[in-house]
Structures are given as structure tokens and as C-alpha cells.
CSV table of C-alpha atoms in Angstrom, one decimal:
chain,number,residue,atom,x,y,z
A,1,MET,CA,12.4,13.9,15.2
A,2,THR,CA,12.9,12.2,18.6
A,3,PRO,CA,11.0,13.1,21.8
A,4,ALA,CA,14.2,14.6,23.2
A,5,LEU,CA,14.8,16.8,20.2
A,6,LEU,CA,11.2,18.0,20.1
A,7,ALA,CA,11.5,19.0,23.8
A,8,ARG,CA,14.6,21.0,23.0
A,9,LEU,CA,12.8,22.7,20.1
A,10,LEU,CA,9.9,23.7,22.3
A,11,SER,CA,11.9,25.3,25.1
A,12,GLY,CA,14.7,27.8,25.6
A,13,GLU,CA,17.1,28.2,22.7
A,14,GLY,CA,15.0,26.0,20.4
A,15,ALA,CA,11.8,27.9,20.8
A,16,ALA,CA,13.7,31.2,20.3
A,17,LEU,CA,15.3,29.8,17.1
A,18,LEU,CA,12.0,28.6,15.7
A,19,ALA,CA,10.3,32.0,16.4
A,20,SER,CA,13.2,33.9,14.8
A,21,LEU,CA,13.1,32.2,11.4
A,22,PRO,CA,12.0,34.2,8.4
A,23,PRO,CA,9.1,33.0,6.1
A,24,TYR,CA,10.2,29.7,4.6
A,25,ASP,CA,11.9,30.0,1.2
A,26,GLU,CA,13.1,26.7,-0.3
A,27,ALA,CA,15.8,28.5,-2.3
A,28,GLU,CA,17.3,30.1,0.8
A,29,ALA,CA,16.9,27.1,3.3
A,30,PHE,CA,20.3,25.6,2.7
A,31,SER,CA,22.2,28.9,3.1
A,32,LEU,CA,20.1,29.8,6.1
A,33,GLY,CA,21.0,26.5,7.7
A,34,ASP,CA,24.7,27.1,7.1
A,35,ARG,CA,24.5,30.5,8.6
A,36,LEU,CA,22.7,29.3,11.7
A,37,ARG,CA,25.1,26.5,12.3
A,38,GLY,CA,27.9,29.0,11.8
A,39,GLU,CA,26.4,31.1,14.6
A,40,GLY,CA,26.8,28.2,16.9
A,41,PHE,CA,23.4,26.5,16.8
A,42,ASP,CA,23.4,22.8,17.1
A,43,ALA,CA,23.0,21.1,13.7
A,44,ASP,CA,20.1,18.8,14.8
A,45,LEU,CA,18.2,21.8,16.3
A,46,VAL,CA,18.7,23.8,13.1
A,47,ALA,CA,17.4,20.9,11.0
A,48,ALA,CA,14.4,20.5,13.3
A,49,ALA,CA,13.5,24.2,13.2
A,50,LEU,CA,13.9,24.4,9.5
A,51,THR,CA,11.7,21.3,9.0
A,52,GLN,CA,9.0,22.9,11.1
A,53,SER,CA,9.3,26.1,9.1
A,54,ARG,CA,8.8,24.2,5.9
A,55,LEU,CA,5.9,22.2,7.2
A,56,ARG,CA,4.2,25.3,8.6
A,57,ALA,CA,4.4,26.9,5.1
A,58,ARG,CA,2.9,23.8,3.6
A,59,GLY,CA,0.3,23.6,6.3
A,60,GLU,CA,-1.2,26.9,5.2
A,61,ARG,CA,-3.3,25.2,2.6
A,62,LYS,CA,-5.0,23.1,5.3
A,63,PHE,CA,-5.0,25.5,8.3
A,64,GLY,CA,-4.5,29.0,6.9
A,65,GLU,CA,-2.5,31.4,9.1
A,66,ALA,CA,-3.1,29.0,12.1
A,67,ALA,CA,-0.4,26.7,10.6
A,68,HIS,CA,2.3,29.1,11.8
A,69,THR,CA,1.3,28.6,15.4
A,70,MET,CA,1.3,24.8,15.1
A,71,LEU,CA,3.8,21.9,15.0
A,72,PHE,CA,3.7,19.1,12.5
A,73,THR,CA,5.3,15.8,11.5
A,74,VAL,CA,5.7,14.9,7.8
A,75,ASP,CA,3.1,12.1,7.9
A,76,GLY,CA,0.9,14.0,10.3
A,77,LEU,CA,0.5,17.0,8.0
A,78,GLU,CA,-0.2,14.9,5.0
A,79,GLN,CA,-2.9,12.9,6.8
A,80,ALA,CA,-4.3,15.9,8.8
A,81,THR,CA,-7.9,16.9,8.1
A,82,ARG,CA,-8.4,20.3,6.5
A,83,GLN,CA,-9.7,22.9,9.0
A,84,GLN,CA,-13.0,23.4,7.2
A,85,VAL,CA,-13.7,19.7,7.0
A,86,ALA,CA,-12.7,19.1,10.6
A,87,ARG,CA,-15.2,21.7,11.7
A,88,LEU,CA,-17.9,19.8,9.8
A,89,HIS,CA,-16.9,16.6,11.8
A,90,ALA,CA,-17.1,18.6,15.1
A,91,ARG,CA,-20.5,20.1,14.4
A,92,ARG,CA,-22.0,16.7,13.5
A,93,LEU,CA,-20.8,15.0,16.6
A,94,SER,CA,-21.8,17.9,18.8
A,95,ASP,CA,-25.2,18.0,17.1
A,96,SER,CA,-25.5,14.3,17.7
A,97,GLY,CA,-25.5,14.8,21.4
A,98,GLY,CA,-21.8,14.4,22.1
A,99,ARG,CA,-20.4,16.4,25.0
A,100,ARG,CA,-17.3,14.2,25.7
A,101,LEU,CA,-15.2,13.2,22.8
A,102,PHE,CA,-12.6,10.4,22.7
A,103,ASP,CA,-10.2,10.9,19.7
A,104,LEU,CA,-8.5,7.6,19.2
A,105,GLY,CA,-5.5,8.1,16.9
A,106,CYS,CA,-5.5,11.9,17.0
A,107,GLY,CA,-2.4,12.5,14.8
A,108,VAL,CA,-1.2,16.1,15.0
A,109,GLY,CA,-4.6,17.1,16.5
A,110,ALA,CA,-6.3,18.6,13.4
A,111,ASP,CA,-9.8,17.2,14.2
A,112,ALA,CA,-9.2,17.4,18.0
A,113,ARG,CA,-8.7,21.2,17.6
A,114,ALA,CA,-12.1,21.5,15.9
A,115,PHE,CA,-13.8,19.3,18.5
A,116,ALA,CA,-12.4,21.5,21.3
A,117,GLU,CA,-13.4,24.6,19.4
A,118,VAL,CA,-17.1,23.7,19.5
A,119,GLY,CA,-16.8,23.0,23.3
A,120,LEU,CA,-16.5,19.2,23.4
A,121,ARG,CA,-14.3,17.9,26.2
A,122,VAL,CA,-11.6,16.0,24.3
A,123,ALA,CA,-9.5,13.1,25.5
A,124,ALA,CA,-7.1,12.3,22.6
A,125,VAL,CA,-4.5,9.6,22.3
A,126,ASP,CA,-1.9,8.7,19.7
A,127,ALA,CA,0.3,5.6,19.6
A,128,ASP,CA,3.4,7.6,18.5
A,129,GLU,CA,5.2,9.5,21.2
A,130,VAL,CA,6.4,12.4,19.1
A,131,THR,CA,3.0,12.8,17.3
A,132,ALA,CA,1.2,12.8,20.7
A,133,ALA,CA,3.5,15.6,21.9
A,134,VAL,CA,2.9,17.6,18.7
A,135,ALA,CA,-0.8,17.2,19.2
A,136,ASP,CA,-0.5,18.3,22.8
A,137,PHE,CA,1.2,21.5,21.7
A,138,ASN,CA,-1.4,22.1,19.0
A,139,LEU,CA,-4.2,21.8,21.6
A,140,ARG,CA,-2.6,24.1,24.2
A,141,ALA,CA,-5.2,26.8,23.7
A,142,TRP,CA,-8.0,24.5,25.0
A,143,PRO,CA,-7.7,23.5,28.7
A,144,HIS,CA,-10.7,21.1,28.2
A,145,ALA,CA,-8.6,19.0,25.8
A,146,THR,CA,-5.9,16.5,26.8
A,147,VAL,CA,-3.6,14.3,24.8
A,148,THR,CA,-2.0,11.1,26.0
A,149,HIS,CA,0.6,8.9,24.4
A,150,ASP,CA,-1.1,5.5,24.3
A,151,LEU,CA,-2.7,2.9,22.1
A,152,ALA,CA,-6.4,3.1,21.2
A,153,GLU,CA,-6.7,-0.5,22.4
A,154,ASN,CA,-5.8,0.6,25.9
A,155,VAL,CA,-8.5,3.3,26.3
A,156,ALA,CA,-11.4,2.3,28.5
A,157,LEU,CA,-14.5,4.1,27.1
A,158,PRO,CA,-17.3,4.9,29.5
A,159,SER,CA,-20.3,2.5,29.5
A,160,GLY,CA,-23.8,2.4,30.8
A,161,PRO,CA,-26.1,5.5,31.4
A,162,GLY,CA,-23.0,7.7,31.9
A,163,ALA,CA,-21.9,7.1,28.3
A,164,ARG,CA,-25.0,8.8,26.7
A,165,ASP,CA,-23.1,11.9,25.9
A,166,VAL,CA,-19.9,10.2,24.8
A,167,ALA,CA,-18.8,10.4,21.2
A,168,VAL,CA,-15.9,8.6,19.6
A,169,TRP,CA,-13.7,9.7,16.7
A,170,LEU,CA,-11.3,7.2,15.1
A,171,ASP,CA,-8.7,7.9,12.5
A,172,PRO,CA,-6.9,4.5,12.1
A,173,ALA,CA,-3.3,4.7,10.9
A,174,ARG,CA,-3.2,4.0,7.2
A,175,ARG,CA,0.6,4.0,6.9
A,176,THR,CA,2.9,1.1,7.5
A,177,PRO,CA,5.8,1.6,9.9
A,178,GLY,CA,9.3,1.3,8.6
A,179,VAL,CA,11.6,3.1,6.2
A,180,SER,CA,10.3,6.5,5.0
A,181,ASP,CA,10.9,8.0,1.6
A,182,ILE,CA,13.1,11.0,0.8
A,183,GLN,CA,10.4,13.4,2.1
A,184,GLY,CA,10.1,11.5,5.4
A,185,ARG,CA,6.8,9.8,4.6
A,186,THR,CA,6.1,6.2,5.3
A,187,ARG,CA,4.3,3.9,2.9
A,188,ARG,CA,0.5,4.3,2.7
A,189,THR,CA,-1.8,1.3,2.9
A,190,PHE,CA,-5.3,1.0,1.5
A,191,ARG,CA,-6.1,-2.4,3.0
A,192,LEU,CA,-8.6,-2.6,5.9
A,193,ASP,CA,-6.7,-5.6,7.4
A,194,GLN,CA,-3.6,-3.3,7.9
A,195,LEU,CA,-5.3,-0.5,9.8
A,196,ALA,CA,-4.1,0.3,13.3
A,197,PRO,CA,-6.2,-0.1,15.5
A,198,SER,CA,-7.6,-3.1,13.7
A,199,TRP,CA,-10.8,-2.9,11.5
A,200,ASP,CA,-12.5,-5.3,14.0
A,201,LEU,CA,-11.7,-3.0,16.9
A,202,VAL,CA,-12.7,0.1,15.0
A,203,ARG,CA,-16.1,-1.5,14.3
A,204,GLU,CA,-16.5,-2.7,17.9
A,205,LEU,CA,-15.7,0.7,19.5
A,206,SER,CA,-17.8,2.6,17.0
A,207,ALA,CA,-20.9,0.3,17.4
A,208,GLY,CA,-20.7,0.7,21.1
A,209,ALA,CA,-20.6,4.5,21.3
A,210,ALA,CA,-23.6,6.7,21.3
A,211,ALA,CA,-22.2,8.5,18.3
A,212,ALA,CA,-19.1,7.8,16.4
A,213,GLY,CA,-17.2,8.8,13.2
A,214,VAL,CA,-14.4,6.8,11.5
A,215,LYS,CA,-12.1,8.6,9.0
A,216,LEU,CA,-11.0,6.2,6.2
A,217,SER,CA,-9.5,6.4,2.7
A,218,PRO,CA,-11.6,7.7,-0.2
A,219,SER,CA,-11.1,4.3,-1.8
A,220,PHE,CA,-13.2,2.6,0.9
A,221,PRO,CA,-15.3,0.0,-1.0
A,222,HIS,CA,-19.1,0.3,-1.0
A,223,ALA,CA,-19.4,-3.4,-0.3
A,224,ARG,CA,-17.7,-3.0,3.1
A,225,ILE,CA,-20.1,-0.3,4.5
A,226,PRO,CA,-21.4,-1.8,7.8
A,227,LEU,CA,-25.2,-2.1,8.1
A,228,GLY,CA,-26.9,0.9,9.5
A,229,THR,CA,-24.0,3.3,9.1
A,230,GLN,CA,-23.7,6.3,6.9
A,231,ALA,CA,-20.7,6.4,4.5
A,232,GLN,CA,-19.9,9.9,3.6
A,233,TRP,CA,-17.3,10.8,0.9
A,234,THR,CA,-16.1,14.4,1.1
A,235,SER,CA,-14.3,16.5,-1.5
A,236,TYR,CA,-12.5,19.8,-0.9
A,237,ASP,CA,-12.1,22.1,-3.9
A,238,GLY,CA,-12.7,19.1,-6.2
A,239,GLU,CA,-10.3,16.6,-4.5
A,240,VAL,CA,-11.9,13.7,-2.7
A,241,VAL,CA,-10.1,13.7,0.7
A,242,GLU,CA,-11.9,11.1,2.8
A,243,CYS,CA,-14.7,8.7,3.5
A,244,VAL,CA,-16.2,8.9,7.0
A,245,LEU,CA,-18.4,6.2,8.4
A,246,TRP,CA,-20.9,7.6,10.8
A,247,TRP,CA,-22.4,5.3,13.5
A,248,ASN,CA,-25.5,5.3,15.7
A,249,ASP,CA,-26.7,8.8,16.6
A,250,ALA,CA,-24.3,10.4,14.1
A,251,ALA,CA,-25.6,8.3,11.2
A,252,TRP,CA,-28.4,10.8,10.3
A,253,ASP,CA,-29.0,9.2,6.8
A,254,PRO,CA,-27.8,5.6,6.6
A,255,GLY,CA,-26.4,4.6,3.3
A,256,ARG,CA,-24.1,6.4,0.9
A,257,SER,CA,-23.7,10.2,0.8
A,258,ALA,CA,-21.3,12.9,-0.4
A,259,VAL,CA,-20.3,16.3,0.9
A,260,VAL,CA,-18.8,18.9,-1.5
A,261,VAL,CA,-16.8,21.6,0.3
A,262,SER,CA,-15.8,24.7,-1.5
A,263,GLY,CA,-14.6,27.7,0.4
A,264,GLN,CA,-17.0,28.2,3.3
A,265,PHE,CA,-19.8,26.3,1.7
A,266,ALA,CA,-20.7,22.6,2.0
A,267,HIS,CA,-23.3,20.8,0.0
A,268,GLU,CA,-24.6,17.4,0.9
A,269,VAL,CA,-26.1,14.8,-1.5
A,270,LEU,CA,-27.8,11.7,-0.1
A,271,GLU,CA,-28.6,8.3,-1.5
A,272,ARG,CA,-32.3,9.1,-1.6
A,273,ASP,CA,-31.5,12.1,-3.9
A,274,ALA,CA,-30.5,9.6,-6.6
A,275,GLU,CA,-33.5,7.3,-6.2
A,276,GLY,CA,-35.8,7.1,-9.3
A,277,ALA,CA,-33.2,8.6,-11.7
A,278,ASN,CA,-33.6,7.8,-15.3
A,279,PRO,CA,-31.4,4.7,-15.9
A,280,GLU,CA,-31.1,5.1,-19.7
A,281,PRO,CA,-27.8,6.4,-20.9
A,282,ALA,CA,-27.7,9.3,-23.3
A,283,ARG,CA,-27.5,8.9,-27.1
A,284,LEU,CA,-25.0,10.8,-29.2
A,285,ASP,CA,-27.6,11.9,-31.7
A,286,ARG,CA,-29.8,13.3,-28.9
A,287,LEU,CA,-27.3,15.3,-26.8
A,288,HIS,CA,-28.9,18.5,-25.7
A,289,GLY,CA,-27.7,22.0,-24.8
A,290,TYR,CA,-25.9,21.6,-21.5
A,291,LEU,CA,-23.5,19.2,-19.9
A,292,TYR,CA,-23.1,18.8,-16.2
A,293,GLU,CA,-20.0,17.2,-14.6
A,294,ALA,CA,-20.6,15.9,-11.1
A,295,ASP,CA,-18.0,16.6,-8.3
A,296,ARG,CA,-15.7,13.6,-7.7
A,297,ALA,CA,-17.2,12.9,-4.3
A,298,ILE,CA,-20.6,12.4,-5.9
A,299,ILE,CA,-19.1,10.0,-8.4
A,300,ARG,CA,-17.1,8.1,-5.7
A,301,ALA,CA,-20.2,7.7,-3.6
A,302,GLY,CA,-22.0,6.3,-6.6
A,303,LEU,CA,-24.6,9.1,-6.6
A,304,SER,CA,-24.5,10.3,-10.3
A,305,GLY,CA,-28.3,9.6,-10.3
A,306,ALA,CA,-28.8,12.7,-8.1
A,307,LEU,CA,-27.4,14.8,-10.9
A,308,VAL,CA,-29.6,13.1,-13.4
A,309,ARG,CA,-32.6,13.9,-11.3
A,310,ARG,CA,-31.5,17.4,-10.5
A,311,VAL,CA,-31.2,18.5,-14.2
A,312,ASP,CA,-33.8,16.1,-15.5
A,313,GLY,CA,-31.2,14.6,-17.9
A,314,ALA,CA,-29.4,11.4,-18.9
A,315,GLU,CA,-25.9,10.2,-17.9
A,316,LEU,CA,-23.6,9.9,-20.9
A,317,ASP,CA,-22.6,6.4,-19.8
A,318,THR,CA,-23.0,4.4,-16.6
A,319,GLY,CA,-20.7,5.7,-13.8
A,320,VAL,CA,-19.0,8.5,-15.7
A,321,GLY,CA,-20.8,11.2,-13.6
A,322,VAL,CA,-21.5,13.4,-16.7
A,323,VAL,CA,-25.1,14.3,-17.5
A,324,THR,CA,-26.6,15.9,-20.5
A,325,SER,CA,-29.8,18.0,-20.3
A,326,PRO,CA,-31.6,20.7,-22.3
A,327,ARG,CA,-32.3,22.6,-19.0
A,328,ASP,CA,-30.1,25.4,-17.7
A,329,VAL,CA,-29.9,24.5,-14.0
A,330,VAL,CA,-27.7,25.9,-11.1
A,331,VAL,CA,-26.0,22.9,-9.5
A,332,PRO,CA,-23.4,24.0,-6.9
A,333,TRP,CA,-21.7,20.5,-6.9
A,334,ALA,CA,-21.3,20.2,-10.6
A,335,LYS,CA,-19.5,22.0,-13.4
A,336,LYS,CA,-21.7,23.2,-16.3
A,337,TYR,CA,-20.8,23.5,-20.0
A,338,ALA,CA,-22.7,24.4,-23.2
A,339,VAL,CA,-22.4,21.7,-25.8
A,340,THR,CA,-21.6,23.1,-29.3
A,341,ASP,CA,-21.0,19.8,-31.1
A,342,ALA,CA,-20.6,16.1,-30.6
A,343,ILE,CA,-19.0,13.5,-32.8
A,344,PRO,CA,-17.9,9.9,-32.5
A,345,PHE,CA,-14.2,9.6,-31.5
A,346,ASN,CA,-12.1,9.6,-34.6
A,347,ILE,CA,-8.7,11.2,-35.0
A,348,LYS,CA,-9.1,12.2,-38.6
A,349,ALA,CA,-12.5,13.8,-38.0
A,350,LEU,CA,-11.3,15.6,-34.9
A,351,ARG,CA,-8.2,16.9,-36.7
A,352,SER,CA,-10.5,18.3,-39.4
A,353,TRP,CA,-12.6,20.0,-36.8
A,354,VAL,CA,-9.5,21.5,-35.1
A,355,ARG,CA,-8.2,22.8,-38.5
A,356,ASP,CA,-11.6,24.2,-39.6
A,357,ASN,CA,-12.0,26.1,-36.4
A,358,ARG,CA,-8.3,27.3,-36.3
A,359,ILE,CA,-7.7,25.9,-32.8
A,360,GLY,CA,-4.3,26.7,-31.4
A,361,HIS,CA,-4.9,25.9,-27.8
A,362,LEU,CA,-7.0,22.9,-26.8
A,363,THR,CA,-8.1,21.9,-23.3
A,364,ILE,CA,-8.7,18.1,-23.3
A,365,LYS,CA,-10.8,16.6,-20.6
A,366,LYS,CA,-11.6,12.9,-20.4
A,367,LYS,CA,-14.1,10.8,-18.5
A,368,GLY,CA,-14.2,7.0,-18.9
A,369,ALA,CA,-12.1,7.1,-22.0
A,370,SER,CA,-8.7,5.5,-22.7
A,371,VAL,CA,-6.9,8.3,-24.3
A,372,ASP,CA,-3.6,10.1,-23.5
A,373,PRO,CA,-4.4,13.9,-23.7
A,374,ALA,CA,-0.7,14.8,-24.4
A,375,GLN,CA,-0.5,12.3,-27.2
A,376,LEU,CA,-3.9,13.3,-28.6
A,377,ARG,CA,-2.8,17.0,-28.6
A,378,ARG,CA,0.3,16.1,-30.7
A,379,GLN,CA,-1.8,14.0,-33.1
A,380,LEU,CA,-4.2,16.9,-33.8
A,381,ARG,CA,-1.4,19.3,-35.0
A,382,LEU,CA,-2.8,22.4,-33.4
A,383,ARG,CA,-2.4,25.6,-35.4
A,384,GLY,CA,-4.4,28.7,-35.1
A,385,ASP,CA,-5.4,31.6,-32.8
A,386,ASN,CA,-8.6,30.1,-31.1
A,387,ASP,CA,-9.1,28.3,-27.9
A,388,ALA,CA,-11.4,25.3,-27.3
A,389,THR,CA,-12.4,22.7,-24.8
A,390,ILE,CA,-13.3,19.1,-25.6
A,391,LEU,CA,-14.4,16.1,-23.6
A,392,VAL,CA,-13.4,12.6,-24.7
A,393,THR,CA,-15.8,10.2,-23.0
A,394,ARG,CA,-18.2,7.4,-23.5
A,395,VAL,CA,-21.7,8.0,-24.8
A,396,GLY,CA,-23.9,4.9,-24.7
A,397,GLY,CA,-20.9,2.6,-24.5
A,398,ALA,CA,-19.0,4.1,-27.4
A,399,GLN,CA,-16.2,6.7,-27.3
A,400,ALA,CA,-17.2,10.2,-28.4
A,401,VAL,CA,-15.9,13.8,-28.4
A,402,LEU,CA,-18.0,16.7,-27.1
A,403,MET,CA,-17.1,20.3,-27.9
A,404,LEU,CA,-17.8,22.4,-24.9
A,405,VAL,CA,-17.9,26.0,-23.7
A,406,PRO,CA,-17.7,26.5,-19.9
A,407,VAL,CA,-20.8,28.2,-18.3
A,408,ARG,CA,-20.3,30.1,-15.1
């Protein structure tokens, strides 16, 4: 997509063509393109319109029905913050005293839309000309939001007493420019020294703002958390989607934390929630009635101890995020199972258990264990009419198998 082609798509014939397209159907896209070109539409315009139709359909999982009123780039949609998560960002910066928001590296405008929605005056920039134009289109409903094609390095942030209500949001580019893959995506980088703007500038701008948030990869290392900031890992429906560093007035609880988002609910776990947890791992001969599996954001933040404390239990092994307890506790950020049996990991013993219980369908979960579920399923020679769930994991440093029944 070039700036000229995007301008054509947003006006006159292009806009009418995009509005006339039926709901996207991958199986029909090729023949639809042929028909539109046969009707006299320019091939580049048809390709651009069909690409937007495809991206809008994909965008529903992040933006719901609003996706069909937005524009996207391939990289921009993949990197865009989900609508529910963006609203959490916006509320936090607004509640931290922000009234003016500088969005440096706005992408397609996912977070900027949420900032504008809560009333923040948004000044957004993006280094890519097409992406900036797409974001400008996506923010057209909010007159108090502007988008400029520029580098974050060129933005002069307010200073002095007049900057007390200024918040900064940074989403550094985590893709390297150059050749894209067959889907149009460029290569992702996980290295801090390859961010754009640079990691040094990100820290400088964030530290100088009254309140700031920096969206980074979920793989952000604990050892690189700047002093006094809050590193917050967030999951959405079980998938860890980001780590945000909160600075100054937005760092409400410095240290590590996790937010688990499911539907319209968000549950936060803080570092202090894990303090004082029982450090002793569980023992296979002392496994009790229930097993709790922490959400991945909790595990990534290194806060399994919060689950240990919550259920008054013991972690199966350090870092696996699975806790055993005799107590039946409601934990909204953990899955719960009843444990029916537990044995050391042994193919022959497990095969006997499968045969004796006539297991024909087996769900195999693993945590901290070096097994291939598909290969294990073949080795067990499943035959029978019953279903079962097992967890292959470590208990006290040794591999074990736990037989489970999900508890709702």
C-alpha cells in the first residue's frame, strides 16, 4: 500500500468500491477480484479493497464490529492492542492525572482510539506515512485527536509546570524494516537494542513525563525492569499479549504485576500478593484434592506465589505455575481440577492405567515436562469409550503424571 493508493481507496471510486464489498470470504475472494476487474475497476484498487476487507474480518477478534469501520495494515493489525486492553491503558493514564496524551508510535491507532474515548486530548505520531494516514482515518470520530506523520524523536514534549497533566504512551516498533513474508508481515524482533525509537530514548521520554506507559513484548526480561517502574504482563483469554512498563504517576505498584483479561473482566495480581508464599515444592505422595493452574500472565510475571498463598497450597515445582491444595477455592485467574490419581512418569504404568480405565480419548496437558503429547498418545495405544485428562509435569524435580477432572 502506497500513500497514493490509500488516498484513492478513501475517496470517490475507491471508497464506493470498499463500501460495496460483501462480507469477506476467502474461498470467494479470487473470483470476486476477477469480476471486479472485469467490470473495469483498476487492479491495484481492487487488490487494496479486498485486502482491507480481509483485514477487517480478521480485526473482529480485536475490535468487534468496530473493525468494519476501520482501516488496517498487515503489521498494524497484528501489533494492534485489543480493544478491551487498550481501554485499560486509557483508564490508567486518565486516572493518573493525564489530560493530554502524546502517543509516540501510534500504529493504526488502537490505543489512541481508547485514549480519545475517555476524553484525553491525543497528539499521535507514527514514522510510517501510510500507517499514520490509516490511524488518522481510524480517529476521525474524535476531533480532539490528531495524527502526524513524524518520528517520535522529533516530538517536543511540554516541560515545566505546564506538563503536569501530560501523559506519554510509547509503542516502540518491534519489527525490522525490509522484505515482508507472504502475508505482508515484516520480521519481528525481541531485542531492546533494535527498538525504534531506541530503548535509551524510550526511557528518557518516559522518565521525564508525569505519567507514562511503554508497550513491550511479553518476553521482556525481569532483569531489565527500570527501578521504580511497574512491569505489568497482560493476558487476554489465556494468551499473554504484552508487557507494559508504567512510569511515575502511572506506576501505582512498582515491581512486577499481571493483569488477566477475560471478556469484560480484568483481575490484577501484584508482587506483594506473592510475598510470604510457601517456598517448599509439593511431594507426589502428598498431593491433595485440587490442582490450580495459574494464568500464563501470572507465570510470566513470576507471581506463582500469589496462587500458592491464595489456595494455601504448594507449587508442584518451582516456576511451573501449578499448585496443589486440599482447599476448594474460587480463583478467577486460575483453572481448577480435581486430582483423581498421581503416579511417577512411566510409559508402561501409564499404558496400564489407560487400559484399565478404557480410555479412548485422552487430553494431554504438560507443564515443565519434556514430552511430545502426540507421540505419547501413540505410545499409549488408546482403546475404549471413556475420556480422560492428564497432566505431565514435574513434582519436586521429577516427572510425574496427574489424572485430572476439570472443575467449573
